Amino acid sequence: MADFSKSVIVGTAGHIDHGKSALVEALTGTHPDRLEEEKRRGITIDLGFAFLAETGVRFGFVDVPGHERFVSNMLAGAAGVDVLLLVIAADESIKPQTREHFDICRLLGVKRGVVAITKSDLVDADTAGLVRLEIEDYLRGSFLEAAPIIPVSAKTQAGLTELKQALLAAAEQSAGRDVARYFRLPIDRAFAIKGFGAVVTGTLISGSAGSNDEVELFPTGQRLRIRGVQSGGAAVERATAGQRTAINLAGIEHSALRRGMVLATPGKFRATRRMDTRLELLRSSPKMKHRSRVHFHAGTCETVAELVFFGQKELAPGQSAFAQLRLQDEVLVLPGDRFIVRQFSPVTTIGGGVVLDPLARRPTVRDTGRAAFLEILERGEGTEILAAMTERALLGLHFEEIVARTGWLEAEIRAAAKNLADSGQIKIVSTEPLNLVSGRVFEEVRQRISARVEKFHKENPLLPGILREDLRSSLGRRVRPETFRAALEELLAQKKLETQGEIIKRAGAAISLDPEEARAKEQIEKAFAVAGLAVPSVKEVLGKLPVEARRAEKILQILLRDKTLVRVTPELIFHRDALAQLRDRLVTYKKSKGGRISVPGFKELTGITRKYAIPLLEYLDRERVTRRAGDERVIL
Ligand SMILES: Nc1nc2c(ncn2[C@@H]2O[C@H](COP(=O)(O)OP(=O)(O)OP(=O)(O)O)[C@@H](O)[C@H]2O)c(=O)[nH]1
Ligand SMILES: [Mg+2]
């Protein structure tokens, strides 16, 4: 039966011992603590999970540890949360990890949530009222300002119905994640199940996954096949975004899989160690200096990052700035992904931000456009972003790179590209695969091609034009073949240039000879014309000319190109008329003496020596005037 329920992830947050796990159990019937050590110590150490199916909504609960030493585990769980369940104990009110967890959820961009005042059975009405006031005060101006605050007790079950209602209401408002996008699953657990092999779990943050799908493991790049998928504790055909998901993988040992790795649609993305971001420091953070090191958390992964500011030496508490993060390890992130930074030591949460460009370039003094570019990325308007990306890609922007740097779908990219091409901002230099250059770069290439052709004509008046390949390589490696081809095609279509075979020339360009050259040309032609088939050597003819060897050679080329002369072998050149006469003679011969001629017969017919006869016969064979048959030729 099809299930049209909405899938929503609820994440707990709050100080140690405030009753998060007990509340999840009270709501779902499942105690989320799984580890022996957790049971023994009575605290949560790592993430725990539980499910609850209500009418219209399937809740996946992610229960996090409150202990300050396990905040990095909490971070791995908080990454996919749609609805925050902020847990505050009535007998303790707001404590340090209440604040830290809440800051983290805000920095991670969680949009909505519900506040539960737990252990309400332990306090009297006055204390309960006071705690509520404190909480209201604390949340003022935050994303939870208008969130319901519900006193509950896991012990007496008081308030649970109300809390469920509030969670349902929040779930209904939750935007839901995009199933149509590329698949991404940050792994939070990896283990083996006997008879099945490697299994990973995680919150499916985008797209969907089903049996037999091929996926790519990041950052290693391995391609793996999905053997089976579970969601909410049961096997499903496809798991979709917003669901807790377990994936059984073929082709890998569970020991090669770790929290922090990501499964994604294969062949689309690139792991990165350098990203441009908007970084925000908490008011409680110390000021951070350019190049200071921090702990970096995104999705379920954790590494060390160096903060690189652009044109500022430090960032003050409560402030935000564009910053490049240089990571110690490769991660997979996409624009819009949130991250958290924690102080190197002592380890406390100091800020976070949003990824703007996951494949950022190394900062250089010459790159003055970065801030403006990042502002455009931050505004998030697709067409504008594509224009700016194309503008910065001097060599052209390929489809694959656009996907890896944006996570956009093909249809979105093509629509934006068309838009920009129509307005002339960019040029689509190839559609399959899509390749873009900025309108400005394209115009520059067009102009360089025209200028190069002009220059060639000027320097080589005796040549009809420049060879296409020479023209292309003269523009340098920074002009990619597709860009060259598109620019050239446009110039040809506009009749600014012309082609003649492999030669490119200015439209209407003709070779102009000076009087001396014209005379030399006549002289060459005449030398071969009068020689008939007993032609002189090329060297002999050119040696007698009034112009120097290089020019003489070019004039000879002109005659060969317009087919006045024909090169039969590298050494032997004949006049067109002499060859035409030869063909006529063969026709007459065939009529009177039959369709076959021997080499001696040919020599007799033409009155030439073997030195000319053999190359000429071979030429005639190539031209299909004759065909060799034993010692003779058949005249065709
Ligand atoms: N009286 C009373 N005790 C509660 C209530 N909820 C939880 N407790 C008790 O408080 C203690 C801590 O509860 P947990 O649910 O483990 O707290 P937690 O927030 O998950 O703790 P960490 O995961 O370690 O951060 C346990 O002994 C619970 O039995 C409640 O509503 N009323
Ligand atoms: Mg717990």
CSV table of C-alpha atoms and ligand atoms in Angstrom, one decimal, residues 12 17 19-22 31-33 38 42-46 63-66, ligand 2:
chain,number,residue,atom,x,y,z
A,12,THR,CA,16.2,16.3,20.7
A,17,ASP,CA,20.1,14.4,32.4
A,19,GLY,CA,15.1,13.7,30.3
A,20,LYS,CA,15.6,13.7,26.5
A,21,SER,CA,15.8,9.9,26.2
A,22,ALA,CA,13.0,9.3,28.7
A,31,HIS,CA,14.2,3.8,24.6
A,32,PRO,CA,16.8,5.3,22.3
A,33,ASP,CA,19.9,4.3,24.4
A,38,GLU,CA,24.8,4.0,28.3
A,42,GLY,CA,22.4,6.1,32.7
A,43,ILE,CA,23.5,8.7,30.2
A,44,THR,CA,23.4,8.9,26.5
A,45,ILE,CA,26.8,8.8,24.8
A,46,ASP,CA,25.9,8.4,21.1
A,63,ASP,CA,18.1,11.5,20.4
A,64,VAL,CA,21.3,13.2,21.2
A,65,PRO,CA,23.6,13.1,24.3
A,66,GLY,CA,23.5,16.1,26.5
B,2,MG,MG,19.7,10.6,26.8
